[in-house]
């Protein structure tokens, strides 16, 4: 099995429903990854170890999902030089996701977290792909294919709307 | 010098302007305290050590001020059994204080932070006093005197408004 | 029956569903407590009596749950020197909990309320435990055990994710 | 001196700058009033006495200004059958006024506070006038004159804009 | 049938589910009222006529419910000298009620609307009662009885919690 | 078939449920229109072509629905001199619609988007009608009839409320 | 002097500082306009007359600026079939502009207001130009020139950044 | 001169005050970069060309600053496979930065933007460094040194607080 290049971690296994979308994208891009639970508040020492060892273990990007007062992405970022992608999760104890977003996004100068939209695990996976693509032509090809597919899906919807009797005049 | 019972820490020395109000209250209550800078994001390992040793060093309460994506109060709380009082600070990089408040207040089940109002360092000091007062008659007396003083100040304002020609009829 | 050290009060019995989690934690910590309904707006004089007598009756901490324009925690705090823990409740008449949070958290200088997260009754119970733990070795042991349990639960989830085929490489 | 029909109270004399506008309107309407400081959090017992005696002292309306976690209007309303007008004040410790508004407006069923806009003390005075006007022809005449004046001021601005070269065509 | 003293109007009959609670309170207080639909945006001229004639028809208070960009309360207030009570409704097209609240509450200086909480029609009815009570001993008695009933209901809940095994120690 | 004067476009066919209401209004006004899917993010080049050719193809108004980080309305507006009506959609990935509203409404000086309320596709259709009505007497007549119908519907509700026993006194 | 095609109205002459930007754009597009003060709350009957006569007086578009609980744009829209452009103004009594935006934008189905960004009077003028441009080749040419100018200004900044030593590589 | 690996673009040269901080970090990390103005709304075709050619020109990361309805980061992301870092700017026309944040962060599934905090250009530069560091040992060393420097600065503040008489007891 290939050594993981990307790590997907989350504060609780209840976040897996959301975070699985990141894993799906990495699989589509054929990027080897690992996935586990690391809790900033319940296993803080495990979190420190995880972050401190990440670069040496060969990881290139860490994707971190968390909700509410979401400290995991920022703390991981403080403990590694790897790029950290934060996924704010609208978990059960979150106030419509605002707490999740603000406590991941608003990091102080010096310690960035690359934040994606609320529950945006899929985009976190794609972003990890883009980062690796800059240096890996195979991943790069996968990402390009994916973008093309996005476009094709829209064009099919255009056609199917026409078939349903909508639209007239514009043809691209 | 008495051994500190309360600790006041903050993410940056620029927070001292706000956090000094906590120190002032502890001095008024004659509670020995220590005050230092501990940054969750820039000195994460120092933070772990500080929190892990706090109870053994004899501290009873930790007051933590932080702003923006404020992870320090919650991380300290995850690493100690001491009660942690969080002071959301409206720092320069904060969005009107909302990020500071939500990333301190909205802790997950299991790891509470006793949050006070925005920039509420004074109230953090008083709250620490109330916590110690439950077990220390001298602190208890100090807190009671302080509350009485609050009331007296209002009554003096009542009188001074009367002297200015306002108010008529109600006398308490 | 042991004399209560902690009080749990709430504005309405409909809040009991949320506030019961505080009682559960106190039971787990073997801390004797009382629980009742006190309404700031419908029984203001009962509220005054309750708060004024609380310290003399031997209580050490008061946990107060309320929602909407939530005045009970702050008013209790104004009438006692005991530490007051406020639990903002997302009640039926609340606007996504924002009113509950702001009307509990944003107390004026001089009268703190130790606010926990929205519907955070469980954390209120743990915070009360932490406050008592500072002076009671048995409660202290209970809180330490509880924190250990939190960690164990996460580690079990780590293992069960591995058993499900996720994760590879990191072992702590 | 006429017995006060309206009371204007506020949590702190620093609110007088805002609340004076209510007094100005009552003077314009020739409605006798009293004005004093009553703090929910620093003088809770004075607050209870004030509210409980208000109706018997002949008051007909109570105007209450407060900011931050603003409990004074709602607590007064819980202790009297008089209509209570709440003025949310954007005080120094307020978060852009949101806390002031929500903790005054969002009262539970059973205990209304007639809330006006942020810093809307002038409107509180006019509202008190409208309430009394329903039963007092002289106040009623004053309120009607005031409304007419509002209209005249706008029409003068219309003319002065015309004189400045703006506007052409519409004449009312 | 007694001549109406209070009017309850709303922008749409779909608001009746909410606004009925105001009617219920007025019935409990034996205050004669009328209730109808007046739309600021769909029947603006009817709205003008309604507001302009309201005082002459003997009405003393107008309760107005509206949601979204809620202009009805403020426009009625601009066209009458009667006190207008605004009820922000969380209607289908409202953004969690924020639009309803702000477009009713934030009236310019000169034209107040006595705003109650979101969906607070019950409180609007009670507030109308309080306003009339200041000049009508029978309504006053009704309001006082209602407040007493609120208190009794809480005390019964206290007893029923005790019967369920909760609470021990405090007896008021 | 008449050449379309109005275009209705949206970022995804899942928005059709909302956007159909615009089509319904245009049909009621007998305004020929086209409807299709154009995605700013998935088919950016198709978007450019669509916008650049729109005026030359004889379109007079473009209605654009989008949700989340909604860039389609503003980008279309940057690429055409036609008036663009933006419909913020509360799509699945939107935070209560706030992102949709702000990313459509807050365009920089120079490039306006005529924004309607959240999910306000019906109003977008009516607004397009109003714009054409200014120059087309038939459309103008349709819009006037529609407004009259709005009024009639309210008056019918007034009557039906009366028939249900509500309302007494005011007759317009 | 040409008969006005566009009207610019505002609730107060203090809004002229903001609204003048709309007039400036109309002058640049050589579109004749009128400008005056119409207050929804202080001159409601003047407002009704203004709106009812607007179409007959030959106006094609009405631009309306208002702040706080901003009812003028929506009320004008309810009284005319002309397209109404609403400009939310962050006036002195506004809460960061949120009240202005929501009370203009969130109109009920049937009565649209074409809302532009906060203080977006310039964009309101351009939008009025776009609406007229659809039927007037001279205005159309003006709008096209304006858009070209916007582009030129950016390209000049590109060059001036280069001259300052920034940028290297991309040349368009 | 080295070929740029990172691009810094912004919608207006007025954003340069903020965005310069990204350039400063890249210089500190010795990463060659280019910097220019590209406006989504005023030069949309230039934007398309810029994004489409970026990867072929050898760029590895694009940093994009924008404010208000900020479409530039997302549109660039839709037109390239390179990772795009978005910097929400609190520009003059922004509502406290909320519009900037939401219109950059909340991208639809398929097209991520790596968003940093409000005005977080410095963090954008560091994040670009982290991304390149994963594949470039020299950049990696620079980032590691930078992180060490952050820590040293905090420790110096700790010492200077001690020198000022604060702190006693904890030594790390």
JSON list of N, CA and C in Angstrom, two decimals, chain D residues 82-140:
[
{"chain": "D", "resi": 82, "resn": "UNK", "atom": "N", "xyz": [-47.57, 48.34, 35.06]},
{"chain": "D", "resi": 82, "resn": "UNK", "atom": "CA", "xyz": [-47.48, 49.49, 34.15]},
{"chain": "D", "resi": 82, "resn": "UNK", "atom": "C", "xyz": [-46.81, 49.08, 32.84]},
{"chain": "D", "resi": 83, "resn": "UNK", "atom": "N", "xyz": [-47.16, 49.77, 31.75]},
{"chain": "D", "resi": 83, "resn": "UNK", "atom": "CA", "xyz": [-46.42, 49.52, 30.50]},
{"chain": "D", "resi": 83, "resn": "UNK", "atom": "C", "xyz": [-44.98, 50.01, 30.64]},
{"chain": "D", "resi": 84, "resn": "UNK", "atom": "N", "xyz": [-44.04, 49.19, 30.21]},
{"chain": "D", "resi": 84, "resn": "UNK", "atom": "CA", "xyz": [-42.62, 49.51, 30.30]},
{"chain": "D", "resi": 84, "resn": "UNK", "atom": "C", "xyz": [-42.06, 49.68, 28.89]},
{"chain": "D", "resi": 85, "resn": "UNK", "atom": "N", "xyz": [-41.43, 50.82, 28.64]},
{"chain": "D", "resi": 85, "resn": "UNK", "atom": "CA", "xyz": [-40.80, 51.07, 27.35]},
{"chain": "D", "resi": 85, "resn": "UNK", "atom": "C", "xyz": [-39.31, 50.87, 27.50]},
{"chain": "D", "resi": 86, "resn": "UNK", "atom": "N", "xyz": [-38.72, 49.98, 26.70]},
{"chain": "D", "resi": 86, "resn": "UNK", "atom": "CA", "xyz": [-37.29, 49.67, 26.80]},
{"chain": "D", "resi": 86, "resn": "UNK", "atom": "C", "xyz": [-36.49, 50.38, 25.72]},
{"chain": "D", "resi": 87, "resn": "UNK", "atom": "N", "xyz": [-35.40, 51.01, 26.12]},
{"chain": "D", "resi": 87, "resn": "UNK", "atom": "CA", "xyz": [-34.51, 51.69, 25.18]},
{"chain": "D", "resi": 87, "resn": "UNK", "atom": "C", "xyz": [-33.17, 50.96, 25.16]},
{"chain": "D", "resi": 88, "resn": "UNK", "atom": "N", "xyz": [-32.89, 50.18, 24.13]},
{"chain": "D", "resi": 88, "resn": "UNK", "atom": "CA", "xyz": [-31.58, 49.51, 24.05]},
{"chain": "D", "resi": 88, "resn": "UNK", "atom": "C", "xyz": [-30.50, 50.55, 23.78]},
{"chain": "D", "resi": 89, "resn": "UNK", "atom": "N", "xyz": [-29.48, 50.57, 24.63]},
{"chain": "D", "resi": 89, "resn": "UNK", "atom": "CA", "xyz": [-28.42, 51.57, 24.50]},
{"chain": "D", "resi": 89, "resn": "UNK", "atom": "C", "xyz": [-27.14, 50.89, 24.00]},
{"chain": "D", "resi": 90, "resn": "UNK", "atom": "N", "xyz": [-26.53, 51.51, 23.01]},
{"chain": "D", "resi": 90, "resn": "UNK", "atom": "CA", "xyz": [-25.25, 51.00, 22.50]},
{"chain": "D", "resi": 90, "resn": "UNK", "atom": "C", "xyz": [-24.15, 51.51, 23.42]},
{"chain": "D", "resi": 91, "resn": "UNK", "atom": "N", "xyz": [-24.04, 50.93, 24.58]},
{"chain": "D", "resi": 91, "resn": "UNK", "atom": "CA", "xyz": [-23.07, 51.40, 25.57]},
{"chain": "D", "resi": 91, "resn": "UNK", "atom": "C", "xyz": [-21.68, 50.88, 25.23]},
{"chain": "D", "resi": 92, "resn": "UNK", "atom": "N", "xyz": [-20.71, 51.31, 25.99]},
{"chain": "D", "resi": 92, "resn": "UNK", "atom": "CA", "xyz": [-19.32, 50.97, 25.71]},
{"chain": "D", "resi": 92, "resn": "UNK", "atom": "C", "xyz": [-19.09, 49.45, 25.68]},
{"chain": "D", "resi": 93, "resn": "UNK", "atom": "N", "xyz": [-19.76, 48.72, 26.56]},
{"chain": "D", "resi": 93, "resn": "UNK", "atom": "CA", "xyz": [-19.51, 47.27, 26.62]},
{"chain": "D", "resi": 93, "resn": "UNK", "atom": "C", "xyz": [-20.45, 46.47, 25.72]},
{"chain": "D", "resi": 94, "resn": "UNK", "atom": "N", "xyz": [-21.17, 47.15, 24.83]},
{"chain": "D", "resi": 94, "resn": "UNK", "atom": "CA", "xyz": [-22.13, 46.45, 23.97]},
{"chain": "D", "resi": 94, "resn": "UNK", "atom": "C", "xyz": [-21.47, 46.02, 22.65]},
{"chain": "D", "resi": 95, "resn": "UNK", "atom": "N", "xyz": [-21.94, 44.91, 22.09]},
{"chain": "D", "resi": 95, "resn": "UNK", "atom": "CA", "xyz": [-21.44, 44.44, 20.78]},
{"chain": "D", "resi": 95, "resn": "UNK", "atom": "C", "xyz": [-22.31, 45.05, 19.70]},
{"chain": "D", "resi": 96, "resn": "UNK", "atom": "N", "xyz": [-21.96, 46.25, 19.27]},
{"chain": "D", "resi": 96, "resn": "UNK", "atom": "CA", "xyz": [-22.71, 46.98, 18.24]},
{"chain": "D", "resi": 96, "resn": "UNK", "atom": "C", "xyz": [-24.20, 47.12, 18.55]},
{"chain": "D", "resi": 97, "resn": "UNK", "atom": "N", "xyz": [-24.57, 46.93, 19.81]},
{"chain": "D", "resi": 97, "resn": "UNK", "atom": "CA", "xyz": [-25.97, 47.09, 20.20]},
{"chain": "D", "resi": 97, "resn": "UNK", "atom": "C", "xyz": [-26.81, 45.83, 20.11]},
{"chain": "D", "resi": 98, "resn": "UNK", "atom": "N", "xyz": [-26.28, 44.76, 19.53]},
{"chain": "D", "resi": 98, "resn": "UNK", "atom": "CA", "xyz": [-27.08, 43.53, 19.37]},
{"chain": "D", "resi": 98, "resn": "UNK", "atom": "C", "xyz": [-27.48, 42.96, 20.72]},
{"chain": "D", "resi": 99, "resn": "UNK", "atom": "N", "xyz": [-26.54, 42.94, 21.68]},
{"chain": "D", "resi": 99, "resn": "UNK", "atom": "CA", "xyz": [-26.86, 42.40, 23.00]},
{"chain": "D", "resi": 99, "resn": "UNK", "atom": "C", "xyz": [-27.96, 43.23, 23.67]},
{"chain": "D", "resi": 100, "resn": "UNK", "atom": "N", "xyz": [-27.82, 44.55, 23.58]},
{"chain": "D", "resi": 100, "resn": "UNK", "atom": "CA", "xyz": [-28.80, 45.45, 24.19]},
{"chain": "D", "resi": 100, "resn": "UNK", "atom": "C", "xyz": [-30.19, 45.19, 23.61]},
{"chain": "D", "resi": 101, "resn": "UNK", "atom": "N", "xyz": [-30.27, 45.11, 22.30]},
{"chain": "D", "resi": 101, "resn": "UNK", "atom": "CA", "xyz": [-31.57, 44.91, 21.65]},
{"chain": "D", "resi": 101, "resn": "UNK", "atom": "C", "xyz": [-32.18, 43.57, 22.04]},
{"chain": "D", "resi": 102, "resn": "UNK", "atom": "N", "xyz": [-31.41, 42.50, 21.87]},
{"chain": "D", "resi": 102, "resn": "UNK", "atom": "CA", "xyz": [-31.98, 41.17, 22.08]},
{"chain": "D", "resi": 102, "resn": "UNK", "atom": "C", "xyz": [-32.36, 40.92, 23.53]},
{"chain": "D", "resi": 103, "resn": "UNK", "atom": "N", "xyz": [-31.57, 41.45, 24.47]},
{"chain": "D", "resi": 103, "resn": "UNK", "atom": "CA", "xyz": [-31.90, 41.16, 25.87]},
{"chain": "D", "resi": 103, "resn": "UNK", "atom": "C", "xyz": [-33.05, 42.03, 26.38]},
{"chain": "D", "resi": 104, "resn": "UNK", "atom": "N", "xyz": [-33.46, 43.02, 25.60]},
{"chain": "D", "resi": 104, "resn": "UNK", "atom": "CA", "xyz": [-34.65, 43.80, 25.98]},
{"chain": "D", "resi": 104, "resn": "UNK", "atom": "C", "xyz": [-35.87, 43.31, 25.20]},
{"chain": "D", "resi": 105, "resn": "UNK", "atom": "N", "xyz": [-35.67, 43.05, 23.93]},
{"chain": "D", "resi": 105, "resn": "UNK", "atom": "CA", "xyz": [-36.80, 42.73, 23.04]},
{"chain": "D", "resi": 105, "resn": "UNK", "atom": "C", "xyz": [-37.39, 41.35, 23.29]},
{"chain": "D", "resi": 106, "resn": "UNK", "atom": "N", "xyz": [-36.52, 40.35, 23.49]},
{"chain": "D", "resi": 106, "resn": "UNK", "atom": "CA", "xyz": [-36.96, 38.96, 23.38]},
{"chain": "D", "resi": 106, "resn": "UNK", "atom": "C", "xyz": [-37.55, 38.38, 24.67]},
{"chain": "D", "resi": 107, "resn": "UNK", "atom": "N", "xyz": [-38.41, 39.19, 25.32]},
{"chain": "D", "resi": 107, "resn": "UNK", "atom": "CA", "xyz": [-39.01, 38.77, 26.59]},
{"chain": "D", "resi": 107, "resn": "UNK", "atom": "C", "xyz": [-39.93, 37.57, 26.39]},
{"chain": "D", "resi": 108, "resn": "UNK", "atom": "N", "xyz": [-40.03, 36.72, 27.41]},
{"chain": "D", "resi": 108, "resn": "UNK", "atom": "CA", "xyz": [-40.89, 35.54, 27.30]},
{"chain": "D", "resi": 108, "resn": "UNK", "atom": "C", "xyz": [-42.37, 35.94, 27.32]},
{"chain": "D", "resi": 109, "resn": "UNK", "atom": "N", "xyz": [-43.21, 35.04, 26.83]},
{"chain": "D", "resi": 109, "resn": "UNK", "atom": "CA", "xyz": [-44.64, 35.27, 26.85]},
{"chain": "D", "resi": 109, "resn": "UNK", "atom": "C", "xyz": [-45.13, 35.58, 28.25]},
{"chain": "D", "resi": 110, "resn": "UNK", "atom": "N", "xyz": [-45.88, 36.67, 28.40]},
{"chain": "D", "resi": 110, "resn": "UNK", "atom": "CA", "xyz": [-46.41, 37.02, 29.70]},
{"chain": "D", "resi": 110, "resn": "UNK", "atom": "C", "xyz": [-45.88, 38.34, 30.22]},
{"chain": "D", "resi": 111, "resn": "UNK", "atom": "N", "xyz": [-44.70, 38.74, 29.80]},
{"chain": "D", "resi": 111, "resn": "UNK", "atom": "CA", "xyz": [-44.04, 39.92, 30.37]},
{"chain": "D", "resi": 111, "resn": "UNK", "atom": "C", "xyz": [-43.47, 40.80, 29.24]},
{"chain": "D", "resi": 112, "resn": "UNK", "atom": "N", "xyz": [-44.31, 41.60, 28.59]},
{"chain": "D", "resi": 112, "resn": "UNK", "atom": "CA", "xyz": [-43.82, 42.39, 27.45]},
{"chain": "D", "resi": 112, "resn": "UNK", "atom": "C", "xyz": [-43.00, 43.60, 27.87]},
{"chain": "D", "resi": 113, "resn": "UNK", "atom": "N", "xyz": [-42.05, 43.96, 27.01]},
{"chain": "D", "resi": 113, "resn": "UNK", "atom": "CA", "xyz": [-41.40, 45.26, 27.07]},
{"chain": "D", "resi": 113, "resn": "UNK", "atom": "C", "xyz": [-41.59, 45.92, 25.70]},
{"chain": "D", "resi": 114, "resn": "UNK", "atom": "N", "xyz": [-42.11, 47.14, 25.70]},
{"chain": "D", "resi": 114, "resn": "UNK", "atom": "CA", "xyz": [-42.32, 47.88, 24.45]},
{"chain": "D", "resi": 114, "resn": "UNK", "atom": "C", "xyz": [-40.98, 48.46, 24.02]},
{"chain": "D", "resi": 115, "resn": "UNK", "atom": "N", "xyz": [-40.31, 47.76, 23.11]},
{"chain": "D", "resi": 115, "resn": "UNK", "atom": "CA", "xyz": [-38.94, 48.14, 22.76]},
{"chain": "D", "resi": 115, "resn": "UNK", "atom": "C", "xyz": [-38.92, 49.13, 21.60]},
{"chain": "D", "resi": 116, "resn": "UNK", "atom": "N", "xyz": [-38.06, 50.15, 21.72]},
{"chain": "D", "resi": 116, "resn": "UNK", "atom": "CA", "xyz": [-37.85, 51.08, 20.61]},
{"chain": "D", "resi": 116, "resn": "UNK", "atom": "C", "xyz": [-36.45, 50.82, 20.02]},
{"chain": "D", "resi": 117, "resn": "UNK", "atom": "N", "xyz": [-36.10, 51.52, 18.96]},
{"chain": "D", "resi": 117, "resn": "UNK", "atom": "CA", "xyz": [-34.84, 51.27, 18.27]},
{"chain": "D", "resi": 117, "resn": "UNK", "atom": "C", "xyz": [-33.61, 51.60, 19.12]},
{"chain": "D", "resi": 118, "resn": "UNK", "atom": "N", "xyz": [-32.47, 51.19, 18.64]},
{"chain": "D", "resi": 118, "resn": "UNK", "atom": "CA", "xyz": [-31.20, 51.38, 19.34]},
{"chain": "D", "resi": 118, "resn": "UNK", "atom": "C", "xyz": [-30.98, 52.87, 19.62]},
{"chain": "D", "resi": 119, "resn": "UNK", "atom": "N", "xyz": [-30.72, 53.20, 20.88]},
{"chain": "D", "resi": 119, "resn": "UNK", "atom": "CA", "xyz": [-30.52, 54.59, 21.32]},
{"chain": "D", "resi": 119, "resn": "UNK", "atom": "C", "xyz": [-31.75, 55.45, 21.08]},
{"chain": "D", "resi": 120, "resn": "UNK", "atom": "N", "xyz": [-32.93, 54.80, 20.96]},
{"chain": "D", "resi": 120, "resn": "UNK", "atom": "CA", "xyz": [-34.15, 55.51, 20.56]},
{"chain": "D", "resi": 120, "resn": "UNK", "atom": "C", "xyz": [-34.90, 56.19, 21.70]},
{"chain": "D", "resi": 121, "resn": "UNK", "atom": "N", "xyz": [-34.17, 56.89, 22.57]},
{"chain": "D", "resi": 121, "resn": "UNK", "atom": "CA", "xyz": [-34.81, 57.51, 23.74]},
{"chain": "D", "resi": 121, "resn": "UNK", "atom": "C", "xyz": [-35.85, 58.54, 23.32]},
{"chain": "D", "resi": 122, "resn": "UNK", "atom": "N", "xyz": [-35.58, 59.29, 22.26]},
{"chain": "D", "resi": 122, "resn": "UNK", "atom": "CA", "xyz": [-36.56, 60.26, 21.78]},
{"chain": "D", "resi": 122, "resn": "UNK", "atom": "C", "xyz": [-37.87, 59.56, 21.46]},
{"chain": "D", "resi": 123, "resn": "UNK", "atom": "N", "xyz": [-37.80, 58.47, 20.75]},
{"chain": "D", "resi": 123, "resn": "UNK", "atom": "CA", "xyz": [-39.02, 57.73, 20.41]},
{"chain": "D", "resi": 123, "resn": "UNK", "atom": "C", "xyz": [-39.69, 57.16, 21.64]},
{"chain": "D", "resi": 124, "resn": "UNK", "atom": "N", "xyz": [-38.92, 56.82, 22.66]},
{"chain": "D", "resi": 124, "resn": "UNK", "atom": "CA", "xyz": [-39.52, 56.34, 23.90]},
{"chain": "D", "resi": 124, "resn": "UNK", "atom": "C", "xyz": [-40.37, 57.44, 24.52]},
{"chain": "D", "resi": 125, "resn": "UNK", "atom": "N", "xyz": [-39.85, 58.67, 24.50]},
{"chain": "D", "resi": 125, "resn": "UNK", "atom": "CA", "xyz": [-40.61, 59.80, 25.03]},
{"chain": "D", "resi": 125, "resn": "UNK", "atom": "C", "xyz": [-41.88, 60.03, 24.23]},
{"chain": "D", "resi": 126, "resn": "UNK", "atom": "N", "xyz": [-41.79, 59.94, 22.91]},
{"chain": "D", "resi": 126, "resn": "UNK", "atom": "CA", "xyz": [-42.98, 60.14, 22.07]},
{"chain": "D", "resi": 126, "resn": "UNK", "atom": "C", "xyz": [-43.98, 59.03, 22.30]},
{"chain": "D", "resi": 127, "resn": "UNK", "atom": "N", "xyz": [-43.51, 57.80, 22.44]},
{"chain": "D", "resi": 127, "resn": "UNK", "atom": "CA", "xyz": [-44.40, 56.66, 22.67]},
{"chain": "D", "resi": 127, "resn": "UNK", "atom": "C", "xyz": [-45.15, 56.84, 23.99]},
{"chain": "D", "resi": 128, "resn": "UNK", "atom": "N", "xyz": [-44.41, 57.27, 25.03]},
{"chain": "D", "resi": 128, "resn": "UNK", "atom": "CA", "xyz": [-45.07, 57.56, 26.31]},
{"chain": "D", "resi": 128, "resn": "UNK", "atom": "C", "xyz": [-46.15, 58.62, 26.10]},
{"chain": "D", "resi": 129, "resn": "UNK", "atom": "N", "xyz": [-45.82, 59.63, 25.29]},
{"chain": "D", "resi": 129, "resn": "UNK", "atom": "CA", "xyz": [-46.81, 60.66, 24.98]},
{"chain": "D", "resi": 129, "resn": "UNK", "atom": "C", "xyz": [-48.03, 60.08, 24.29]},
{"chain": "D", "resi": 130, "resn": "UNK", "atom": "N", "xyz": [-47.83, 59.21, 23.32]},
{"chain": "D", "resi": 130, "resn": "UNK", "atom": "CA", "xyz": [-48.95, 58.58, 22.61]},
{"chain": "D", "resi": 130, "resn": "UNK", "atom": "C", "xyz": [-49.84, 57.79, 23.55]},
{"chain": "D", "resi": 131, "resn": "UNK", "atom": "N", "xyz": [-49.20, 57.10, 24.49]},
{"chain": "D", "resi": 131, "resn": "UNK", "atom": "CA", "xyz": [-49.97, 56.28, 25.44]},
{"chain": "D", "resi": 131, "resn": "UNK", "atom": "C", "xyz": [-50.85, 57.16, 26.31]},
{"chain": "D", "resi": 132, "resn": "UNK", "atom": "N", "xyz": [-50.26, 58.25, 26.83]},
{"chain": "D", "resi": 132, "resn": "UNK", "atom": "CA", "xyz": [-51.04, 59.16, 27.66]},
{"chain": "D", "resi": 132, "resn": "UNK", "atom": "C", "xyz": [-52.07, 59.91, 26.82]},
{"chain": "D", "resi": 133, "resn": "UNK", "atom": "N", "xyz": [-51.72, 60.21, 25.58]},
{"chain": "D", "resi": 133, "resn": "UNK", "atom": "CA", "xyz": [-52.60, 60.99, 24.71]},
{"chain": "D", "resi": 133, "resn": "UNK", "atom": "C", "xyz": [-53.95, 60.30, 24.51]},
{"chain": "D", "resi": 134, "resn": "UNK", "atom": "N", "xyz": [-53.93, 58.99, 24.57]},
{"chain": "D", "resi": 134, "resn": "UNK", "atom": "CA", "xyz": [-55.18, 58.26, 24.36]},
{"chain": "D", "resi": 134, "resn": "UNK", "atom": "C", "xyz": [-56.23, 58.64, 25.40]},
{"chain": "D", "resi": 135, "resn": "UNK", "atom": "N", "xyz": [-55.75, 59.19, 26.51]},
{"chain": "D", "resi": 135, "resn": "UNK", "atom": "CA", "xyz": [-56.68, 59.51, 27.59]},
{"chain": "D", "resi": 135, "resn": "UNK", "atom": "C", "xyz": [-56.60, 60.97, 28.04]},
{"chain": "D", "resi": 136, "resn": "UNK", "atom": "N", "xyz": [-55.79, 61.76, 27.39]},
{"chain": "D", "resi": 136, "resn": "UNK", "atom": "CA", "xyz": [-55.59, 63.13, 27.86]},
{"chain": "D", "resi": 136, "resn": "UNK", "atom": "C", "xyz": [-55.56, 64.06, 26.63]},
{"chain": "D", "resi": 137, "resn": "UNK", "atom": "N", "xyz": [-56.58, 64.86, 26.46]},
{"chain": "D", "resi": 137, "resn": "UNK", "atom": "CA", "xyz": [-56.69, 65.67, 25.24]},
{"chain": "D", "resi": 137, "resn": "UNK", "atom": "C", "xyz": [-55.56, 66.69, 25.07]},
{"chain": "D", "resi": 138, "resn": "UNK", "atom": "N", "xyz": [-55.01, 67.16, 26.18]},
{"chain": "D", "resi": 138, "resn": "UNK", "atom": "CA", "xyz": [-53.93, 68.15, 26.04]},
{"chain": "D", "resi": 138, "resn": "UNK", "atom": "C", "xyz": [-52.67, 67.48, 25.50]},
{"chain": "D", "resi": 139, "resn": "UNK", "atom": "N", "xyz": [-52.31, 66.34, 26.09]},
{"chain": "D", "resi": 139, "resn": "UNK", "atom": "CA", "xyz": [-51.16, 65.61, 25.56]},
{"chain": "D", "resi": 139, "resn": "UNK", "atom": "C", "xyz": [-51.43, 65.24, 24.10]},
{"chain": "D", "resi": 140, "resn": "UNK", "atom": "N", "xyz": [-52.65, 64.81, 23.84]},
{"chain": "D", "resi": 140, "resn": "UNK", "atom": "CA", "xyz": [-53.03, 64.42, 22.48]},
{"chain": "D", "resi": 140, "resn": "UNK", "atom": "C", "xyz": [-52.77, 65.57, 21.51]}
]
